[in-house]
Amino acid sequence: MEQRFEVQGMTCGHCVKAVTAAVTKADPAARVAVDLPTGRVDVDSSLARDRIAAVIRDEGYTVA
């Protein structure tokens, strides 16, 4: 299921890589698309929305 998150605090390519790696570590089959300028993160995963948000927060970002 595809879900969209508004993520604050991402400023560079490293941030994109960190968020993508964290989500795919939790769900290796997940597809992650990050739009850095808008702070949008689209995730296609079987994980629950709360779980994905928690994984992103654990990387130090704010999920709105």
CSV table of N, CA and C in Angstrom, one decimal:
chain,number,residue,atom,x,y,z
A,1,MET,N,0.8,-1.2,0.0
A,1,MET,CA,0.0,0.0,0.0
A,1,MET,C,0.9,1.2,0.0
A,2,GLU,N,0.6,2.2,-0.9
A,2,GLU,CA,1.4,3.4,-0.9
A,2,GLU,C,0.9,4.4,0.1
A,3,GLN,N,1.8,5.0,0.8
A,3,GLN,CA,1.5,6.0,1.8
A,3,GLN,C,2.5,7.2,1.6
A,4,ARG,N,2.0,8.4,1.9
A,4,ARG,CA,2.8,9.6,1.8
A,4,ARG,C,3.0,10.2,3.2
A,5,PHE,N,4.2,10.6,3.4
A,5,PHE,CA,4.6,11.2,4.7
A,5,PHE,C,5.2,12.6,4.4
A,6,GLU,N,5.0,13.5,5.3
A,6,GLU,CA,5.6,14.8,5.3
A,6,GLU,C,6.7,14.8,6.3
A,7,VAL,N,7.9,14.9,5.8
A,7,VAL,CA,9.1,14.7,6.7
A,7,VAL,C,9.9,16.0,6.8
A,8,GLN,N,10.1,16.4,8.0
A,8,GLN,CA,10.9,17.7,8.2
A,8,GLN,C,12.3,17.4,8.7
A,9,GLY,N,13.2,18.2,8.2
A,9,GLY,CA,14.6,18.0,8.7
A,9,GLY,C,15.5,17.4,7.6
A,10,MET,N,15.0,17.0,6.5
A,10,MET,CA,15.8,16.4,5.4
A,10,MET,C,16.4,17.6,4.6
A,11,THR,N,17.7,17.6,4.5
A,11,THR,CA,18.3,18.7,3.8
A,11,THR,C,19.3,18.3,2.7
A,12,CYS,N,19.6,17.0,2.6
A,12,CYS,CA,20.7,16.7,1.6
A,12,CYS,C,20.5,15.2,1.1
A,13,GLY,N,21.4,14.8,0.3
A,13,GLY,CA,21.3,13.5,-0.3
A,13,GLY,C,21.6,12.4,0.8
A,14,HIS,N,22.4,12.8,1.8
A,14,HIS,CA,22.6,11.8,2.9
A,14,HIS,C,21.3,11.5,3.6
A,15,CYS,N,20.5,12.6,3.8
A,15,CYS,CA,19.1,12.4,4.5
A,15,CYS,C,18.3,11.5,3.7
A,16,VAL,N,18.3,11.7,2.4
A,16,VAL,CA,17.5,10.8,1.5
A,16,VAL,C,17.9,9.4,1.6
A,17,LYS,N,19.2,9.2,1.6
A,17,LYS,CA,19.8,7.8,1.7
A,17,LYS,C,19.4,7.2,3.1
A,18,ALA,N,19.5,8.0,4.2
A,18,ALA,CA,19.2,7.5,5.5
A,18,ALA,C,17.8,7.1,5.7
A,19,VAL,N,16.9,7.9,5.2
A,19,VAL,CA,15.4,7.5,5.3
A,19,VAL,C,15.1,6.3,4.4
A,20,THR,N,15.7,6.3,3.2
A,20,THR,CA,15.4,5.1,2.3
A,20,THR,C,16.0,3.9,2.9
A,21,ALA,N,17.2,3.9,3.4
A,21,ALA,CA,17.8,2.7,4.0
A,21,ALA,C,17.0,2.2,5.3
A,22,ALA,N,16.6,3.2,6.1
A,22,ALA,CA,15.8,2.8,7.3
A,22,ALA,C,14.5,2.1,6.9
A,23,VAL,N,13.8,2.6,6.0
A,23,VAL,CA,12.6,2.0,5.6
A,23,VAL,C,12.8,0.6,4.9
A,24,THR,N,13.8,0.5,4.1
A,24,THR,CA,14.0,-0.7,3.4
A,24,THR,C,14.7,-1.8,4.3
A,25,LYS,N,15.3,-1.3,5.4
A,25,LYS,CA,15.8,-2.3,6.4
A,25,LYS,C,14.6,-2.9,7.1
A,26,ALA,N,13.6,-2.1,7.4
A,26,ALA,CA,12.4,-2.6,8.1
A,26,ALA,C,11.5,-3.5,7.2
A,27,ASP,N,11.5,-3.1,5.9
A,27,ASP,CA,10.8,-3.9,4.9
A,27,ASP,C,11.6,-3.9,3.6
A,28,PRO,N,12.4,-5.0,3.4
A,28,PRO,CA,13.2,-5.0,2.2
A,28,PRO,C,12.5,-4.9,0.8
A,29,ALA,N,11.2,-5.2,0.8
A,29,ALA,CA,10.4,-5.1,-0.4
A,29,ALA,C,9.8,-3.7,-0.6
A,30,ALA,N,10.0,-2.8,0.3
A,30,ALA,CA,9.4,-1.5,0.2
A,30,ALA,C,10.0,-0.7,-0.9
A,31,ARG,N,9.2,0.1,-1.5
A,31,ARG,CA,9.7,1.1,-2.5
A,31,ARG,C,9.6,2.5,-1.9
A,32,VAL,N,10.6,3.2,-1.9
A,32,VAL,CA,10.7,4.5,-1.3
A,32,VAL,C,11.1,5.6,-2.3
A,33,ALA,N,10.3,6.7,-2.4
A,33,ALA,CA,10.6,7.8,-3.2
A,33,ALA,C,10.6,9.1,-2.4
A,34,VAL,N,11.7,9.8,-2.4
A,34,VAL,CA,11.9,11.0,-1.5
A,34,VAL,C,11.9,12.2,-2.5
A,35,ASP,N,11.1,13.2,-2.2
A,35,ASP,CA,11.2,14.5,-2.9
A,35,ASP,C,11.7,15.5,-1.9
A,36,LEU,N,13.0,15.7,-2.0
A,36,LEU,CA,13.8,16.5,-1.0
A,36,LEU,C,13.2,17.9,-0.9
A,37,PRO,N,13.0,18.6,-2.0
A,37,PRO,CA,12.6,20.0,-1.9
A,37,PRO,C,11.2,20.2,-1.1
A,38,THR,N,10.3,19.2,-1.3
A,38,THR,CA,9.0,19.3,-0.6
A,38,THR,C,8.9,18.6,0.7
A,39,GLY,N,9.9,17.7,1.0
A,39,GLY,CA,9.9,16.9,2.2
A,39,GLY,C,8.9,15.8,2.2
A,40,ARG,N,8.5,15.4,1.0
A,40,ARG,CA,7.6,14.3,0.9
A,40,ARG,C,8.3,13.0,0.7
A,41,VAL,N,7.8,12.0,1.4
A,41,VAL,CA,8.4,10.6,1.3
A,41,VAL,C,7.2,9.7,1.0
A,42,ASP,N,7.2,9.1,-0.2
A,42,ASP,CA,6.2,8.1,-0.6
A,42,ASP,C,6.8,6.7,-0.4
A,43,VAL,N,6.0,5.9,0.3
A,43,VAL,CA,6.5,4.6,0.6
A,43,VAL,C,5.4,3.6,0.2
A,44,ASP,N,5.8,2.6,-0.6
A,44,ASP,CA,4.9,1.5,-1.0
A,44,ASP,C,5.4,0.3,-0.2
A,45,SER,N,4.6,-0.1,0.8
A,45,SER,CA,5.1,-1.1,1.8
A,45,SER,C,3.9,-1.8,2.4
A,46,SER,N,4.1,-3.0,2.9
A,46,SER,CA,3.0,-3.7,3.7
A,46,SER,C,3.1,-3.3,5.1
A,47,LEU,N,4.1,-2.5,5.5
A,47,LEU,CA,4.1,-2.1,6.9
A,47,LEU,C,3.0,-1.1,7.3
A,48,ALA,N,2.6,-1.1,8.5
A,48,ALA,CA,1.6,-0.1,9.0
A,48,ALA,C,2.2,1.3,9.0
A,49,ARG,N,1.3,2.2,8.8
A,49,ARG,CA,1.8,3.6,8.7
A,49,ARG,C,2.6,4.1,9.9
A,50,ASP,N,2.1,3.7,11.1
A,50,ASP,CA,2.8,4.0,12.3
A,50,ASP,C,4.2,3.5,12.4
A,51,ARG,N,4.3,2.3,11.9
A,51,ARG,CA,5.7,1.6,11.9
A,51,ARG,C,6.6,2.4,11.0
A,52,ILE,N,6.2,2.7,9.8
A,52,ILE,CA,7.0,3.5,8.9
A,52,ILE,C,7.4,4.8,9.5
A,53,ALA,N,6.4,5.5,10.1
A,53,ALA,CA,6.7,6.8,10.7
A,53,ALA,C,7.7,6.7,11.8
A,54,ALA,N,7.6,5.6,12.6
A,54,ALA,CA,8.5,5.4,13.7
A,54,ALA,C,10.0,5.1,13.2
A,55,VAL,N,10.1,4.4,12.1
A,55,VAL,CA,11.4,4.1,11.5
A,55,VAL,C,12.0,5.4,11.1
A,56,ILE,N,11.2,6.3,10.4
A,56,ILE,CA,11.8,7.6,10.0
A,56,ILE,C,12.2,8.4,11.2
A,57,ARG,N,11.3,8.5,12.2
A,57,ARG,CA,11.6,9.2,13.4
A,57,ARG,C,12.9,8.7,14.1
A,58,ASP,N,13.1,7.4,14.1
A,58,ASP,CA,14.3,6.9,14.7
A,58,ASP,C,15.6,7.3,14.0
A,59,GLU,N,15.5,7.8,12.8
A,59,GLU,CA,16.6,8.3,12.0
A,59,GLU,C,16.8,9.8,12.4
A,60,GLY,N,16.0,10.4,13.2
A,60,GLY,CA,16.1,11.8,13.7
A,60,GLY,C,15.3,12.8,12.9
A,61,TYR,N,14.3,12.4,12.2
A,61,TYR,CA,13.5,13.3,11.4
A,61,TYR,C,12.1,13.4,12.0
A,62,THR,N,11.4,14.5,11.7
A,62,THR,CA,10.1,14.7,12.2
A,62,THR,C,9.1,14.4,11.1
A,63,VAL,N,8.1,13.5,11.5
A,63,VAL,CA,7.1,13.1,10.6
A,63,VAL,C,5.8,13.9,11.0
A,64,ALA,N,5.4,14.7,10.0
A,64,ALA,CA,4.2,15.6,10.3
A,64,ALA,C,2.9,14.8,10.1
